Tab-separated table of C-alpha atoms in Angstrom:
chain	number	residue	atom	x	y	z
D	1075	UNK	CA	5.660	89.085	104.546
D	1076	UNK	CA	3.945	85.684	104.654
D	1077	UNK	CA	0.196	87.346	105.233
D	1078	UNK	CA	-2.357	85.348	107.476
D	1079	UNK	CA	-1.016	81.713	108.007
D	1080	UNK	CA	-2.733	78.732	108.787
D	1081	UNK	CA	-2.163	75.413	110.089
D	1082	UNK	CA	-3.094	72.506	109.608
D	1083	UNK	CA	-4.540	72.365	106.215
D	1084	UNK	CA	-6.027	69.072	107.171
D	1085	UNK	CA	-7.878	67.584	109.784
D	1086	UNK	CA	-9.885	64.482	110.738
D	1087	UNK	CA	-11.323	64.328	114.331
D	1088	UNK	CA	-13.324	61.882	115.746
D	1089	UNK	CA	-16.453	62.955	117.715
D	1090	UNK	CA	-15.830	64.746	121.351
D	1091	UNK	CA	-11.981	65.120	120.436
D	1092	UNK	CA	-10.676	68.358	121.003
D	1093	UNK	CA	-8.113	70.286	119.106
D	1094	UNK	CA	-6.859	74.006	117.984
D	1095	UNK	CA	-6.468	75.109	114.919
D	1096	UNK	CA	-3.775	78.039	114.700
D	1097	UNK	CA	-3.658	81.393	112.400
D	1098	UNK	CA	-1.031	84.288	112.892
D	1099	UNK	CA	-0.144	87.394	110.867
D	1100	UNK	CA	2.344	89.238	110.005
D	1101	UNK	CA	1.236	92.605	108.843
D	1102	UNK	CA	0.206	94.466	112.855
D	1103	UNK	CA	-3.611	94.013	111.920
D	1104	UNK	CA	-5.520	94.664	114.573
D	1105	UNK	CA	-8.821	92.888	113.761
D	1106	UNK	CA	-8.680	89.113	113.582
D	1107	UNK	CA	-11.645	86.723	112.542
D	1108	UNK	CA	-12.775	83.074	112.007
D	1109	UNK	CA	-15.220	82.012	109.597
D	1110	UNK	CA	-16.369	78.516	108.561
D	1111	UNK	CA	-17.426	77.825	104.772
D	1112	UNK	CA	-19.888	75.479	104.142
D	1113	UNK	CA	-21.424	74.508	100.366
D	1114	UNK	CA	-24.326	76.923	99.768
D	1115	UNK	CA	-23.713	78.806	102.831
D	1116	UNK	CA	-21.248	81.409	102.181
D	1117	UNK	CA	-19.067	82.432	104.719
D	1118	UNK	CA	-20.188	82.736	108.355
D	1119	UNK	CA	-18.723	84.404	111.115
D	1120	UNK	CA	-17.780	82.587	114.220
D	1121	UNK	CA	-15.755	85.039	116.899
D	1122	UNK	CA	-13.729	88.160	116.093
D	1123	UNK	CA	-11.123	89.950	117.778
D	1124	UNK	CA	-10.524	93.675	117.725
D	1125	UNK	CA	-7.139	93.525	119.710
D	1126	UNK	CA	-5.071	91.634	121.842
D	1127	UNK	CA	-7.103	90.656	124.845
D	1128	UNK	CA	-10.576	91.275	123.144
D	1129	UNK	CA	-12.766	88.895	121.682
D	1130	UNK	CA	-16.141	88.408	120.575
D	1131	UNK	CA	-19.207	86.324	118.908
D	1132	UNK	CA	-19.900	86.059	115.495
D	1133	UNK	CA	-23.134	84.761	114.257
D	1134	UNK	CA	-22.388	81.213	114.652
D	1135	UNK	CA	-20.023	80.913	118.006
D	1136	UNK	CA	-21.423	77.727	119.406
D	1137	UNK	CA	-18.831	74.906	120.213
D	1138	UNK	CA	-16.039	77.779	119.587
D	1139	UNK	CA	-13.740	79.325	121.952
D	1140	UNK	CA	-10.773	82.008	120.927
D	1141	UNK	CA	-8.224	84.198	122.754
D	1142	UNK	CA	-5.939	86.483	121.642
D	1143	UNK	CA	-2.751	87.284	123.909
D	1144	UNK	CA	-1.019	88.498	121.291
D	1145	UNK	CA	-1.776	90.620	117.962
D	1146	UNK	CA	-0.197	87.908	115.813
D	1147	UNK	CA	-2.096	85.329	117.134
D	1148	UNK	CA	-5.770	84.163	116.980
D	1149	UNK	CA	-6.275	80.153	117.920
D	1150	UNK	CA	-9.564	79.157	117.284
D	1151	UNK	CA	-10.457	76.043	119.857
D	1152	UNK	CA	-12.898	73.171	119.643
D	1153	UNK	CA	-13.512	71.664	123.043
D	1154	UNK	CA	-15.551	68.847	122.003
D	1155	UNK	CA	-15.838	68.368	118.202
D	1156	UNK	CA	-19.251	67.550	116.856
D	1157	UNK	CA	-19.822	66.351	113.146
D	1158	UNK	CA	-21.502	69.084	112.628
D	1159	UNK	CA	-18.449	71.198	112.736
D	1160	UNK	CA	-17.267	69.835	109.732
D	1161	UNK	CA	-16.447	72.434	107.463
D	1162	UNK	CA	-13.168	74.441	105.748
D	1163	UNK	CA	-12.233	77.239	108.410
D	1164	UNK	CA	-10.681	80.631	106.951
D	1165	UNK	CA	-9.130	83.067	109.583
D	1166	UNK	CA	-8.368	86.775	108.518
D	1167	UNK	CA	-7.323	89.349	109.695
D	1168	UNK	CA	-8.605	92.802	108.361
D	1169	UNK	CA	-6.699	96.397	107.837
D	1170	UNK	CA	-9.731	99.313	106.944
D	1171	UNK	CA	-12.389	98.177	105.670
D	1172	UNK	CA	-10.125	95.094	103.487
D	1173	UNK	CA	-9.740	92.191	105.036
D	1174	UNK	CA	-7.245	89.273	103.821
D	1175	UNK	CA	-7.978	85.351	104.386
D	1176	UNK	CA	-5.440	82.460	104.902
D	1177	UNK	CA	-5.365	79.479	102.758
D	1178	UNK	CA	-7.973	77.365	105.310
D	1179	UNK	CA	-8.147	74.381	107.053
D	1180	UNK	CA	-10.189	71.407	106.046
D	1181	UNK	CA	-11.942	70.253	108.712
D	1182	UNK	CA	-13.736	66.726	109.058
D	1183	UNK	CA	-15.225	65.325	112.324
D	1184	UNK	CA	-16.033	61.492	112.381
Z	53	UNK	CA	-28.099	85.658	110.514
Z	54	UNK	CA	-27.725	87.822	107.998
Z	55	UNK	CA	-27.019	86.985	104.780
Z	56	UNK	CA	-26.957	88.381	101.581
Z	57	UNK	CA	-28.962	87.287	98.246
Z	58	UNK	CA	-26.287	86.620	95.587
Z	59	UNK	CA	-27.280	85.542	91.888
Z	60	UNK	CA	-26.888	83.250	89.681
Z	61	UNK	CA	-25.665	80.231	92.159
Z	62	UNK	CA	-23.631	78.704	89.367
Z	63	UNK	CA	-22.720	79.988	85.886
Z	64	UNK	CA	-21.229	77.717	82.682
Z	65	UNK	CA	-19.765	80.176	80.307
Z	66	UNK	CA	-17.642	79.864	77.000
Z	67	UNK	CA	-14.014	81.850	77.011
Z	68	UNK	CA	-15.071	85.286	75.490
Z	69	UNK	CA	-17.939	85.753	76.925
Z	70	UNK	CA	-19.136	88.282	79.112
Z	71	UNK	CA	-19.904	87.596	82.716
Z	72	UNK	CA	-22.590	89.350	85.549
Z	73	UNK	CA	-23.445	88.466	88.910
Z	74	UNK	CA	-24.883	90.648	91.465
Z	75	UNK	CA	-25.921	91.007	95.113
Z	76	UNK	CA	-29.097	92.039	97.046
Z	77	UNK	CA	-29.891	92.566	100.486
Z	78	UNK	CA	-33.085	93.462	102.587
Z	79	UNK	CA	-30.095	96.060	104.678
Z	80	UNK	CA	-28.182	98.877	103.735
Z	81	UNK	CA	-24.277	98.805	103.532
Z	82	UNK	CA	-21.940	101.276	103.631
Z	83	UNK	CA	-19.411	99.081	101.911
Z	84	UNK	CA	-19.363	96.262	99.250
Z	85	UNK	CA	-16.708	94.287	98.582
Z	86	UNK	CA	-15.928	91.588	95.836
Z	87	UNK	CA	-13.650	88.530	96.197
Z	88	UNK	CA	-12.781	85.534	94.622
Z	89	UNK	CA	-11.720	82.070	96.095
Z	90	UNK	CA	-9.878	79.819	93.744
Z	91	UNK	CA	-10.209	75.894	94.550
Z	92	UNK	CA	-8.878	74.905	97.856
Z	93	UNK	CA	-7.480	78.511	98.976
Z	94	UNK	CA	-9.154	81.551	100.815
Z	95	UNK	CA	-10.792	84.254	99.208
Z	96	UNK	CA	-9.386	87.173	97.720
Z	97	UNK	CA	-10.150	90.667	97.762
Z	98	UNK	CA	-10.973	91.906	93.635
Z	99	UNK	CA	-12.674	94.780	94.192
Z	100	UNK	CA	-14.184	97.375	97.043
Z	101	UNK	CA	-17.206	99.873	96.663
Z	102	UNK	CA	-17.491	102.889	99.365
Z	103	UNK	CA	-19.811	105.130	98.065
Z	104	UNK	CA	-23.414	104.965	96.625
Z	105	UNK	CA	-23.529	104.970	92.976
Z	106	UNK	CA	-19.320	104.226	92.842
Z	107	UNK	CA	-18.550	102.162	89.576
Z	108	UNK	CA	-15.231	100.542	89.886
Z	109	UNK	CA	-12.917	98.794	87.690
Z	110	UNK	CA	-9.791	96.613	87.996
Z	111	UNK	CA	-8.606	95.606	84.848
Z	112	UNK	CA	-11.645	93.322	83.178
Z	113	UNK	CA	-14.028	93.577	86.371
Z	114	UNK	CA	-16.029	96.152	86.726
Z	115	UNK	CA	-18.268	96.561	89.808
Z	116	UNK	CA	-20.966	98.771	90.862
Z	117	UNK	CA	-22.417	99.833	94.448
Z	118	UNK	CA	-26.298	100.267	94.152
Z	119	UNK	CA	-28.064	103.984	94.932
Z	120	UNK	CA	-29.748	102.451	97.265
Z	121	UNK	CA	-26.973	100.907	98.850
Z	122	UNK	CA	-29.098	97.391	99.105
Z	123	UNK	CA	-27.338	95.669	95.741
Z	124	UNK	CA	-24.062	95.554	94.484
Z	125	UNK	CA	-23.535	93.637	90.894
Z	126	UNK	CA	-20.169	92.302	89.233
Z	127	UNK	CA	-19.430	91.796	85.600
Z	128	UNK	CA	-16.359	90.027	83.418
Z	129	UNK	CA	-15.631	91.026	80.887
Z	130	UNK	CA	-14.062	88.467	77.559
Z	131	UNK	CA	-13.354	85.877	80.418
Z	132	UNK	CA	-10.576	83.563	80.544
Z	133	UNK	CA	-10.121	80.218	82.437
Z	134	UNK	CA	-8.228	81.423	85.184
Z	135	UNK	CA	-11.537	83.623	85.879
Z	136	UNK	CA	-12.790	80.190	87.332
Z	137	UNK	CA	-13.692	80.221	90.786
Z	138	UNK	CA	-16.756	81.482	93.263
Z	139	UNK	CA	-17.265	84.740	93.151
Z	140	UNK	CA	-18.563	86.491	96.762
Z	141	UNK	CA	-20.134	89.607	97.342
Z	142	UNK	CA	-19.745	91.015	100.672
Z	143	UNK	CA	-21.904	94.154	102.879
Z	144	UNK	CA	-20.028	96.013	105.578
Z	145	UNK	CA	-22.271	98.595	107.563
Z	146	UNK	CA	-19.891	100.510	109.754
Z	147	UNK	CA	-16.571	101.916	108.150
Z	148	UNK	CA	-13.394	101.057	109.862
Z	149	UNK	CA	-11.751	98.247	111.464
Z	150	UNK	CA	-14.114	96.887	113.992
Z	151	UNK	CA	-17.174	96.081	111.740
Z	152	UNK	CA	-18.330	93.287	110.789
Z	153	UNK	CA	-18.588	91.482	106.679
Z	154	UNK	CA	-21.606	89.762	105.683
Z	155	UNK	CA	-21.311	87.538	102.761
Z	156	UNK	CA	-23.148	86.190	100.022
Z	157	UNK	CA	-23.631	82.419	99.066
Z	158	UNK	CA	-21.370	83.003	96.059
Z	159	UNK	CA	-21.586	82.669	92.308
Z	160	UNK	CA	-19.473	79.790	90.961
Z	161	UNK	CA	-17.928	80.508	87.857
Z	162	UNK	CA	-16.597	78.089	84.984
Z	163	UNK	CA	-15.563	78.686	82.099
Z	164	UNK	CA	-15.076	76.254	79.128
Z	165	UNK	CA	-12.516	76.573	76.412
């Protein structure tokens, strides 16, 4: 049982590049999320999924997209990357009311 | 958006000593939750508060969800080094599995020998 997974860890983009970065789970969790952690800031939701083939906005969606066709699977997609959208990205996925993060993905736009 | 008021920002303690941080918001929650994220990896779920008044322990943390369900507070006790790390607090509103977390700006914690 491997949890929520995450890849890359990494990333360096330059400006208006696009890419995807990928979490999955293993443990039939319904609910899916992105967040992006930035110093001072906390943790801020971007979109959230309830279920395969349901998304939705978080409080800071701009620049995002998602889709989920499966319940394993939650991409999160930057069309265009800004350096603004530099940050360390955490996906979870939640079971109840406790919800379990991957390990990230450090993020840096050039 | 929302987030929630979490104090102190930063906090140099000695091994030994006690430890408290705590939470505030202008909302009510139904649920608060405590994690910790150690350097470089995602956060981790310590502790979760359902009721109003609910004092909670798991093994030297002890937390405590506010009567008026608007603050939330942590404490450490005799801390270690391995307690370093930031420390969020986190309001949920609606029970169950579609709601929504708010978090905190953290409290990061270190601890010198």
């Amino acid at each position: 049982n491997a949890g929520v997974t995450q890849t890359p860890k990494f990333q360096v983009l330059k400006t208006g590049q696009s890419m995807t970065l990928q979490c999955a789970q293993d443990m039939n969790h319904e609910y899916m999320s992105w967040y992006r952690q930035d110093p001072g800031m906390g943790l801020r939701l971007i979109h959230y999924s309830v279920g395969a083939g349901i998304t939705d906005q978080g409080e800071v969606p701009n620049g995002y997209n998602v889709s989920r066709s499966t319940t394993e699977d939650f991409p999160l997609r930057l069309l265009s990357a800004a350096p603004s959208q530099t940050s360390v990205y955490f996906c979870a996925s939640k079971l109840g009311n406790e919800q379990y993060f991957g390990p990230g993905t450090r993020l840096t736009v050039t | 958006g929302q987030q929630l008021n979490q104090s102190p920002q930063s906090m140099f303690i000695q091994e030994g000593e006690d430890v408290s941080m705590n939470c505030t918001s202008s909302s009510i929650f139904n649920t608060w939750l405590w994690y910790k994220q150690d350097p470089g990896e995602g956060p981790v779920l310590l502790i979760a508060l359902y009721k109003a008044g609910e004092l909670t322990s798991n093994g030297r943390l002890t937390a405590q969800f506010g009567i008026t369900r608007k603050d939330s507070f942590l404490n450490i006790s005799a801390s270690i080094p391995s307690d370093v790390g930031i420390y969020f607090c986190a309001g949920q509103l609606l029970t169950g599995t579609a709601s929504k977390l708010t978090f905190g700006t953290g409290t990061r914690l270190q601890v010198t020998l």
